[in-house]
PDB file of C-alpha atoms in Angstrom:
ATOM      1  CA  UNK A  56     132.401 117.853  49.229  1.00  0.00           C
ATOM      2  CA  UNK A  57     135.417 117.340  51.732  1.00  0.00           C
ATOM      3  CA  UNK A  58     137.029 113.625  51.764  1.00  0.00           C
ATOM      4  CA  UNK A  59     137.874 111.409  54.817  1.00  0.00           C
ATOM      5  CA  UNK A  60     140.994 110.352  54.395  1.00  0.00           C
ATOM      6  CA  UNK A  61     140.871 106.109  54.309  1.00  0.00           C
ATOM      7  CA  UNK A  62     144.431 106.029  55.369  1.00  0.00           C
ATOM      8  CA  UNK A  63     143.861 107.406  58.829  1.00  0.00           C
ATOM      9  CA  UNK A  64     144.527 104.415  61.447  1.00  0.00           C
ATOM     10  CA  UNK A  65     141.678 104.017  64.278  1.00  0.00           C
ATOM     11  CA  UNK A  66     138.401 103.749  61.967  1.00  0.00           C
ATOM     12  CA  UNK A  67     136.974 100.350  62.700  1.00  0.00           C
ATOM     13  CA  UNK A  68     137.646 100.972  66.136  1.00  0.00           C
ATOM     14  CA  UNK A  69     135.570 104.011  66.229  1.00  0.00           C
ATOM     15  CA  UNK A  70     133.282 102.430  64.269  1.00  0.00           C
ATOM     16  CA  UNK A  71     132.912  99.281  66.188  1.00  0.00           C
ATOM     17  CA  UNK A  72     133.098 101.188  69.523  1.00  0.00           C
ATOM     18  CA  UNK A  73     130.565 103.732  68.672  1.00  0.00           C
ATOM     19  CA  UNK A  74     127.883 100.968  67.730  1.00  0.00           C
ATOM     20  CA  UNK A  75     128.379  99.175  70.969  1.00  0.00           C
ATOM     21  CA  UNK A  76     127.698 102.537  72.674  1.00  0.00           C
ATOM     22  CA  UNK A  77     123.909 101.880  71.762  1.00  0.00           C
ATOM     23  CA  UNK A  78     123.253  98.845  73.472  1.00  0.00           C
ATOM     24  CA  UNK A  79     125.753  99.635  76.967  1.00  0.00           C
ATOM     25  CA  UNK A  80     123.586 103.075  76.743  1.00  0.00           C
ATOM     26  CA  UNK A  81     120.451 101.594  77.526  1.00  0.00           C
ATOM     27  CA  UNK A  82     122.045  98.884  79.897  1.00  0.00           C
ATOM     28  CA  UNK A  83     122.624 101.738  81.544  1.00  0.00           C
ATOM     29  CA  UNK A  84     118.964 102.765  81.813  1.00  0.00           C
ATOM     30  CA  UNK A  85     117.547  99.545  82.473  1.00  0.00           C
ATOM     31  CA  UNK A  86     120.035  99.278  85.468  1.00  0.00           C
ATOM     32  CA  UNK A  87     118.946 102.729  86.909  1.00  0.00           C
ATOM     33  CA  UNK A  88     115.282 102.188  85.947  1.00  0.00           C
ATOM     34  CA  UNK A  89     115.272  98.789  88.039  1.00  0.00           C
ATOM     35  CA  UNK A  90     117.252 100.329  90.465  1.00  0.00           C
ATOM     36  CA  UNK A  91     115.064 103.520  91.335  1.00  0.00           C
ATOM     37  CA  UNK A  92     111.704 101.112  90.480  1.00  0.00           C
ATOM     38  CA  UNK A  93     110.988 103.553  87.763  1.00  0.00           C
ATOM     39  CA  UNK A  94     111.288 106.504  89.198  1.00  0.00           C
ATOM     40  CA  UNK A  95     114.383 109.152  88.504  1.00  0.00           C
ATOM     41  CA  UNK A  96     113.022 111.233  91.240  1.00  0.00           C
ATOM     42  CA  UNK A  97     114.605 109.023  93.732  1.00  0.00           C
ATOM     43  CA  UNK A  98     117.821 109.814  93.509  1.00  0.00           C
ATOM     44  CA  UNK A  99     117.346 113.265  95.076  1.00  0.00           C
ATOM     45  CA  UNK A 100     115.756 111.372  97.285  1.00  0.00           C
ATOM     46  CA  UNK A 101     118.606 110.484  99.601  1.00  0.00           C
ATOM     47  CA  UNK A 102     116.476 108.644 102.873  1.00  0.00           C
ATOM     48  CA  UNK A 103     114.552 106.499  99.771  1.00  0.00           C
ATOM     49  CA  UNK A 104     117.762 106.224  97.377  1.00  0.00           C
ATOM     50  CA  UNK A 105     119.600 104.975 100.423  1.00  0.00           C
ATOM     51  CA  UNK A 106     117.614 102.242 101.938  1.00  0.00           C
ATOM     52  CA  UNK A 107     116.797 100.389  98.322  1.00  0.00           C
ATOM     53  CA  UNK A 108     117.095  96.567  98.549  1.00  0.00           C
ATOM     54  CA  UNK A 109     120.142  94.729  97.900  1.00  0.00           C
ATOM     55  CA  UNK A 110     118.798  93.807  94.405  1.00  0.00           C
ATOM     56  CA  UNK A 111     118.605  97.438  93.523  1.00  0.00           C
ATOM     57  CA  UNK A 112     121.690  98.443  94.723  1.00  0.00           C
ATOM     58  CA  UNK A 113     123.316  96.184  93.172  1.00  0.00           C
ATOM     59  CA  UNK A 114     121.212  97.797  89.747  1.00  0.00           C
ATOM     60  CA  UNK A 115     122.409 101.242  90.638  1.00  0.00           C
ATOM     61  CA  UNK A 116     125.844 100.802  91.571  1.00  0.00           C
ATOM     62  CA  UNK A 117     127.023  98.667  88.347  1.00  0.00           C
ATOM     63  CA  UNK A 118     124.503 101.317  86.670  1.00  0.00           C
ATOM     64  CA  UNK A 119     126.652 103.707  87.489  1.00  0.00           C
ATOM     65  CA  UNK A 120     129.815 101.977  85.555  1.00  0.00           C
ATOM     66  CA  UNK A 121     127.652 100.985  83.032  1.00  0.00           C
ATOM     67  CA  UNK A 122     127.054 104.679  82.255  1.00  0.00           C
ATOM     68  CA  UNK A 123     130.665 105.239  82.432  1.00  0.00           C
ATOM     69  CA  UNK A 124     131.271 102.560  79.362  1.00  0.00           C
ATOM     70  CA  UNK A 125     128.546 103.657  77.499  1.00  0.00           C
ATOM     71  CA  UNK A 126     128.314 107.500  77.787  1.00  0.00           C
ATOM     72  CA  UNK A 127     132.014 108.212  78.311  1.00  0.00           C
ATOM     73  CA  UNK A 128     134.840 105.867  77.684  1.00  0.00           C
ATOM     74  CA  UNK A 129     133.434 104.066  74.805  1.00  0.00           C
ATOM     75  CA  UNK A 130     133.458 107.329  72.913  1.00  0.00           C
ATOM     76  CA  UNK A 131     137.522 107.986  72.811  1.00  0.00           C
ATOM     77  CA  UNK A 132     138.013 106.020  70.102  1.00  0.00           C
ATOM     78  CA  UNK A 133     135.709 108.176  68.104  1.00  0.00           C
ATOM     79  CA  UNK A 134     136.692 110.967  69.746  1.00  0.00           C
ATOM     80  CA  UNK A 135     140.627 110.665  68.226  1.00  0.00           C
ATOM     81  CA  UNK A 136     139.583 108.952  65.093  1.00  0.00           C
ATOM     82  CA  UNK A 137     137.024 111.111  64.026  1.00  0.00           C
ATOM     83  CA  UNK A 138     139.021 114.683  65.522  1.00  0.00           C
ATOM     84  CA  UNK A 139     142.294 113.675  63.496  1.00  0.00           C
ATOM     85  CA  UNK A 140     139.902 112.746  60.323  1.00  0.00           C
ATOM     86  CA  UNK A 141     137.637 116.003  60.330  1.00  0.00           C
ATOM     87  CA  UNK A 142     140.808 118.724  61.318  1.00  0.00           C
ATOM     88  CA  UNK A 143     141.589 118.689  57.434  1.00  0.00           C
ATOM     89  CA  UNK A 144     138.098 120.000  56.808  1.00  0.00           C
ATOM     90  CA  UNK A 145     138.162 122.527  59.280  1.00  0.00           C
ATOM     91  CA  UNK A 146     141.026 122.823  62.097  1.00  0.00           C
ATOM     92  CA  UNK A 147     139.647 125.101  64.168  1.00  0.00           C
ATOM     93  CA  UNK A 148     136.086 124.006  64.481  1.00  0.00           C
ATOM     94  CA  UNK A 149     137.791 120.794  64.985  1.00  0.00           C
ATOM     95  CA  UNK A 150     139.665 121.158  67.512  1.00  0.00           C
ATOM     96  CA  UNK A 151     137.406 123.478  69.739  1.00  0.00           C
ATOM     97  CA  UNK A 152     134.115 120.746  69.472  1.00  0.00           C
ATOM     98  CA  UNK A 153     136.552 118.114  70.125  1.00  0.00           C
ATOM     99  CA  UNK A 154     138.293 119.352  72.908  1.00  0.00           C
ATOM    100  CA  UNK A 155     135.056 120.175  74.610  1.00  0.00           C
ATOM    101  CA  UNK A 156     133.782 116.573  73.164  1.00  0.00           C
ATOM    102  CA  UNK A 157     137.051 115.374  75.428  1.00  0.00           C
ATOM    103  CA  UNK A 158     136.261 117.087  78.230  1.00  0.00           C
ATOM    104  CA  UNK A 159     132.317 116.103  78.019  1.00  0.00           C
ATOM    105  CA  UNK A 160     133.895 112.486  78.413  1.00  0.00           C
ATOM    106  CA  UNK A 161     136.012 113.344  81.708  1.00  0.00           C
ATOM    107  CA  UNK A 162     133.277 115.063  83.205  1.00  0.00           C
ATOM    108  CA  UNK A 163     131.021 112.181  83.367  1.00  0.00           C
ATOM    109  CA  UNK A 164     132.877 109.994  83.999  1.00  0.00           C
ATOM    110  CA  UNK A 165     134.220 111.315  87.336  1.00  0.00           C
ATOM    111  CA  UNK A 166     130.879 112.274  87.876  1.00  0.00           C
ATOM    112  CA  UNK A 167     129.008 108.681  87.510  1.00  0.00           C
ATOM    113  CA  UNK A 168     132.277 106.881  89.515  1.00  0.00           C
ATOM    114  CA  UNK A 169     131.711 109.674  92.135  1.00  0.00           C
ATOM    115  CA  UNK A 170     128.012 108.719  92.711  1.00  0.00           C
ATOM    116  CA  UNK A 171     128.938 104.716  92.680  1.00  0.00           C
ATOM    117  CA  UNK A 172     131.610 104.842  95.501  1.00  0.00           C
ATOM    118  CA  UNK A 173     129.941 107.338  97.893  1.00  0.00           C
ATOM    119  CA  UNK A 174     126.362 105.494  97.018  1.00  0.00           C
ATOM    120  CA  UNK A 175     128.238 102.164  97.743  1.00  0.00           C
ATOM    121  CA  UNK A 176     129.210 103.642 101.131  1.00  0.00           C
ATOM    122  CA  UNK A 177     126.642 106.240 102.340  1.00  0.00           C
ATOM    123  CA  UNK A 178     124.570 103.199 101.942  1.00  0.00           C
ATOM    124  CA  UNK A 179     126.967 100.583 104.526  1.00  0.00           C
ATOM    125  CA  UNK A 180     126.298 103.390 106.889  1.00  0.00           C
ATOM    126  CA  UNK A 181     122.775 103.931 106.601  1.00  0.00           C
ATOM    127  CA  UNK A 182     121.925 100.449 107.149  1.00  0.00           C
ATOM    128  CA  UNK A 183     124.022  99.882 109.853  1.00  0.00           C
ATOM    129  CA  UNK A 184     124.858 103.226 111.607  1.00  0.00           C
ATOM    130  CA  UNK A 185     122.589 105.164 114.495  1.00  0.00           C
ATOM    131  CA  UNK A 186     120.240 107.603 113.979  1.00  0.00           C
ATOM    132  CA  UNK A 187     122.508 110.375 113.410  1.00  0.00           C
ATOM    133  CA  UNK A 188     124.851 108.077 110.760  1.00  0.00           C
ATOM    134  CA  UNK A 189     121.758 108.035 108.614  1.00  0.00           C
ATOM    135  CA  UNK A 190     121.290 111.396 108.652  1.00  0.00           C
ATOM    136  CA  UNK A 191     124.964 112.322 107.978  1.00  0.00           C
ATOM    137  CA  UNK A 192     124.635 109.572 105.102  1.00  0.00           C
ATOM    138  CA  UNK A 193     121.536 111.348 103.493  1.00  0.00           C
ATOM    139  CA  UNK A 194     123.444 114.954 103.373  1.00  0.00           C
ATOM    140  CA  UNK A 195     126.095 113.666 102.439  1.00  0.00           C
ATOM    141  CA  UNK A 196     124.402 111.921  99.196  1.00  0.00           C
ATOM    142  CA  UNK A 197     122.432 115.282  98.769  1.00  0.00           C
ATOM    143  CA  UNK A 198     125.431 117.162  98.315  1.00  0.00           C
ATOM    144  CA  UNK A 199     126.936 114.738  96.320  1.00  0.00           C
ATOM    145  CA  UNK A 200     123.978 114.277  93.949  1.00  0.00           C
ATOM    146  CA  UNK A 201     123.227 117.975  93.756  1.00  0.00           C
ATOM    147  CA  UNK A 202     127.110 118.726  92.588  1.00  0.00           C
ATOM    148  CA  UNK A 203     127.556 115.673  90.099  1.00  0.00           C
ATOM    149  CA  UNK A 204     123.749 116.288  88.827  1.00  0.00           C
ATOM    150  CA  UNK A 205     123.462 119.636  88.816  1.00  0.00           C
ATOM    151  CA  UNK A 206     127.084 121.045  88.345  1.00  0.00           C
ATOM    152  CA  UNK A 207     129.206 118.762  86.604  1.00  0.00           C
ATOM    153  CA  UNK A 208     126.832 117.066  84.471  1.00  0.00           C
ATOM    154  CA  UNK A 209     124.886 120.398  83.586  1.00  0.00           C
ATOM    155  CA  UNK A 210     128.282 121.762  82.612  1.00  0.00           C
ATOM    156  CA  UNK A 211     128.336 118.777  80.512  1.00  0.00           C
ATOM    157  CA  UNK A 212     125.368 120.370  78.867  1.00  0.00           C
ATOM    158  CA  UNK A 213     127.267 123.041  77.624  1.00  0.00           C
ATOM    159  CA  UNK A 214     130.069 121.363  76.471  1.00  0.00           C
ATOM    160  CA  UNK A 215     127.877 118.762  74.388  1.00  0.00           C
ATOM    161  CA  UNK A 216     125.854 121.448  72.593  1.00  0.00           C
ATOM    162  CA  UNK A 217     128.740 122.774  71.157  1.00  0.00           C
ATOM    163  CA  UNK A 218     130.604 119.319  70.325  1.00  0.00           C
ATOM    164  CA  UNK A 219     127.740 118.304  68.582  1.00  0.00           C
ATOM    165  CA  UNK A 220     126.964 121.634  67.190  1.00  0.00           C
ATOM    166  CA  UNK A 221     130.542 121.619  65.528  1.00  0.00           C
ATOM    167  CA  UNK A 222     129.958 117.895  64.651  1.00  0.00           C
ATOM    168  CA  UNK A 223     126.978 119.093  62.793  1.00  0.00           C
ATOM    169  CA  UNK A 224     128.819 121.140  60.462  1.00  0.00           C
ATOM    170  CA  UNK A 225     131.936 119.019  60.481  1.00  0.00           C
ATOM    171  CA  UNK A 226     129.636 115.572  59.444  1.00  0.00           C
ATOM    172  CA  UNK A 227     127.400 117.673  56.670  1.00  0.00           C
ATOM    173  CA  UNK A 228     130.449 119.046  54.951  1.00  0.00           C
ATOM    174  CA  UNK A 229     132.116 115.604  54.635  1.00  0.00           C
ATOM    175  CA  UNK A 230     128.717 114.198  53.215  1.00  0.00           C
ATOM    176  CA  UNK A 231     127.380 112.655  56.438  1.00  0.00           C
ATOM    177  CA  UNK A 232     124.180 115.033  55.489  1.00  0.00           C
ATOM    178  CA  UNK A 233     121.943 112.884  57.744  1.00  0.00           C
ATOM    179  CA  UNK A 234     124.431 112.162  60.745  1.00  0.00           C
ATOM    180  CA  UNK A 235     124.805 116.230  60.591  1.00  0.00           C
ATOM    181  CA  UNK A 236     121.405 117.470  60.958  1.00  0.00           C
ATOM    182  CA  UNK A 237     120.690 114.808  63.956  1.00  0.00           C
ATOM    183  CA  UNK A 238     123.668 115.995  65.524  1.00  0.00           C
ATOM    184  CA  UNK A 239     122.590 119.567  65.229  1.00  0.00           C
ATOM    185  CA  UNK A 240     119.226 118.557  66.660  1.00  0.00           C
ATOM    186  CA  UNK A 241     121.209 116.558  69.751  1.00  0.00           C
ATOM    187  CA  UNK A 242     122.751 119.999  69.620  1.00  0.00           C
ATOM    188  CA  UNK A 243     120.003 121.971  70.255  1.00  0.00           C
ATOM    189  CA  UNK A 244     118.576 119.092  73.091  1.00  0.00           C
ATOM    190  CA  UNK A 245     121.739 120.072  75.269  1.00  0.00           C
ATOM    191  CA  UNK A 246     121.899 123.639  74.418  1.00  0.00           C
ATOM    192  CA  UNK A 247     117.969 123.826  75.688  1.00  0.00           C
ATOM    193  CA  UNK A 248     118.538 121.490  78.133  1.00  0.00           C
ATOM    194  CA  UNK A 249     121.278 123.779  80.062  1.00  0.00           C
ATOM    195  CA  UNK A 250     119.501 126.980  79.756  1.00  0.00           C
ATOM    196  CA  UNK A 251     116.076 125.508  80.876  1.00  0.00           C
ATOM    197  CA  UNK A 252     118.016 125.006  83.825  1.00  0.00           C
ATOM    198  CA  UNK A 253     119.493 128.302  84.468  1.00  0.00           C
ATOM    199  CA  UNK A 254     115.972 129.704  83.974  1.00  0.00           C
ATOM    200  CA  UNK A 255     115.012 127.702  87.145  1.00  0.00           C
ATOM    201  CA  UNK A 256     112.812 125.202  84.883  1.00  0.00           C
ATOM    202  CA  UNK A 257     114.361 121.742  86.032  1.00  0.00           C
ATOM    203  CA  UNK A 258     111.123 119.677  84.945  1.00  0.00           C
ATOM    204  CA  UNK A 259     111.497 121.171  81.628  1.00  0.00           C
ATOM    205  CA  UNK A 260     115.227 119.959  81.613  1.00  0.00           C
ATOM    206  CA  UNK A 261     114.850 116.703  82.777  1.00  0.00           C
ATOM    207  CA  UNK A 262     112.712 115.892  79.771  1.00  0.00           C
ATOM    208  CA  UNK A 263     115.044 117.139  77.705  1.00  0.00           C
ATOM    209  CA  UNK A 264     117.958 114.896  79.341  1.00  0.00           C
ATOM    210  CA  UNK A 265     115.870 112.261  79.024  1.00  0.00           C
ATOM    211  CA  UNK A 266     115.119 112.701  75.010  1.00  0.00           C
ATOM    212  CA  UNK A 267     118.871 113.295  74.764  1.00  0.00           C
ATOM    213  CA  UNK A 268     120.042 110.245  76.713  1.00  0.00           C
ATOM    214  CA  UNK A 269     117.502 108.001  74.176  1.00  0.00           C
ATOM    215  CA  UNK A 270     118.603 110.025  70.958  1.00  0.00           C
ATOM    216  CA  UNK A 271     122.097 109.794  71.338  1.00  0.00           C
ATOM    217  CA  UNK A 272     123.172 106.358  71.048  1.00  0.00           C
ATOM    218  CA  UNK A 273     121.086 106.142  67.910  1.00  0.00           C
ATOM    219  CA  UNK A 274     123.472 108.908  66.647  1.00  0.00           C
ATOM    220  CA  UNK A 275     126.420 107.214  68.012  1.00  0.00           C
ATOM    221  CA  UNK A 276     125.323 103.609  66.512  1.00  0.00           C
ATOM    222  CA  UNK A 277     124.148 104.955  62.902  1.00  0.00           C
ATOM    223  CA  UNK A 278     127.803 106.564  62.976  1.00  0.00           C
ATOM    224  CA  UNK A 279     129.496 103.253  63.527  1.00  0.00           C
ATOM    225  CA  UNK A 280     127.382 101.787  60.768  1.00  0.00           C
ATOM    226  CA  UNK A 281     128.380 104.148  58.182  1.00  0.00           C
ATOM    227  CA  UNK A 282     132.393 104.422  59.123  1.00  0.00           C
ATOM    228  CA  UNK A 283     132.186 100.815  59.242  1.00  0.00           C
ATOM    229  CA  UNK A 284     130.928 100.578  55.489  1.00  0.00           C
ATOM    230  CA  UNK A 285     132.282 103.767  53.776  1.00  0.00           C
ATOM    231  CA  UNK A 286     136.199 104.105  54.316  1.00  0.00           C
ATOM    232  CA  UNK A 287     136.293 107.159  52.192  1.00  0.00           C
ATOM    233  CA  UNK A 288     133.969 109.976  50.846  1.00  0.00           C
ATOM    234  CA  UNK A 289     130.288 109.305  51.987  1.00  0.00           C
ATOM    235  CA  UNK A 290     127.306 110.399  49.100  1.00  0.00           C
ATOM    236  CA  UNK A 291     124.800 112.411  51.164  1.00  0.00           C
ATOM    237  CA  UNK A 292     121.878 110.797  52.737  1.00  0.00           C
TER     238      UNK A 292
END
């Protein structure tokens, strides 16, 4: 079994960042459930998304940085701790999950801080602009929505089967047996996730986002817990 090397700088941050993913995670959810009243279908509904009460928008728009902490930024840490302490096992697997594990991080984030300042916006002007400004606002959240939603973050799909597909491998042969095979299944959420949605079946995708999204900071948190404990080797579990 391969060996983490304890001398490697950066592991309680990763550890202590990656646990905190958990709870700003489902912040994030809460904030977006509150915001749409419980439905996700609303924000592809751009005359309903846009003409929420002040409470909600309030929900969606710090939802949307929310997601950015939890999702994206919080995960650098781990990202260059855990990328310089697995390349010994395996530097070319390594680097190719990581670097699409890096770009998985940009992605989303300039996704979800795209949504928050046009929502912000596109909403001003629908509550206060004529007929027309309204429906200038609502096209122009459609198109935004439909490119974050179903272009960047789909590529994101892509890009997080096969970081977590490499993690898989990486985590099992450095005795992280458990924290590999849930990482191959998050694996296999994204990978079906993306091509349910090239085969035109977007229902079928959603649910699998939504497994993902609620799977994934479990991952991310039972992580923390075990870089936090184990400095070194980790005995299979």
């Amino acid at each position: 079994m391969a060996q983490l090397d304890p001398t490697i700088p950066g592991r309680r941050l990763a550890a202590i960042t990656a646990i905190l993913s958990l709870p700003f995670a489902y912040l994030t959810q809460a904030l977006f459930s509150l915001g749409t009243g419980g439905d996700p279908s609303a924000f592809f509904d751009a005359a309903r998304l846009l003409s929420v009460s002040a409470d909600q928008s309030t929900f969606l728009y710090f939802g949307y940085w929310v997601d950015i902490l939890g999702y994206y930024l919080i995960f650098l840490p781990v990202l260059i701790y855990a990328w310089k302490a697995l390349r010994p096992v395996d530097g070319s697997l390594t680097d190719i999950a990581f670097a699409c594990g890096l770009i998985y991080c940009v992605l989303g984030a300039i996704g979800a801080s795209t949504q928050a300042a046009a929502f912000q916006e596109l909403q001003l002007l629908h509550a206060s602009g004529t007929l027309a400004d309204k429906a200038a606002a609502e096209a122009a959240w459609t198109a935004t929505v439909a490119g974050q939603w179903r272009g960047l973050w789909i590529l994101e799909a892509s890009l997080a089967a096969v970081w977590f597909g490499g993690l898989a491998k990486l985590l099992s042969a450095t005795g992280f047996k458990g924290l590999g095979w849930l990482a191959a299944l998050i694996a296999v959420l994204w990978g079906l996730l993306f091509t349910s949605w090239l085969a035109g079946l977007h229902e079928l995708s959603d649910l699998f986002l939504m497994i993902v999204v609620l799977v994934s900071p479990i991952w991310a948190a039972w992580l923390g817990i075990r870089l936090w404990s184990s400095p070194g080797s980790i005995e299979a579990t």
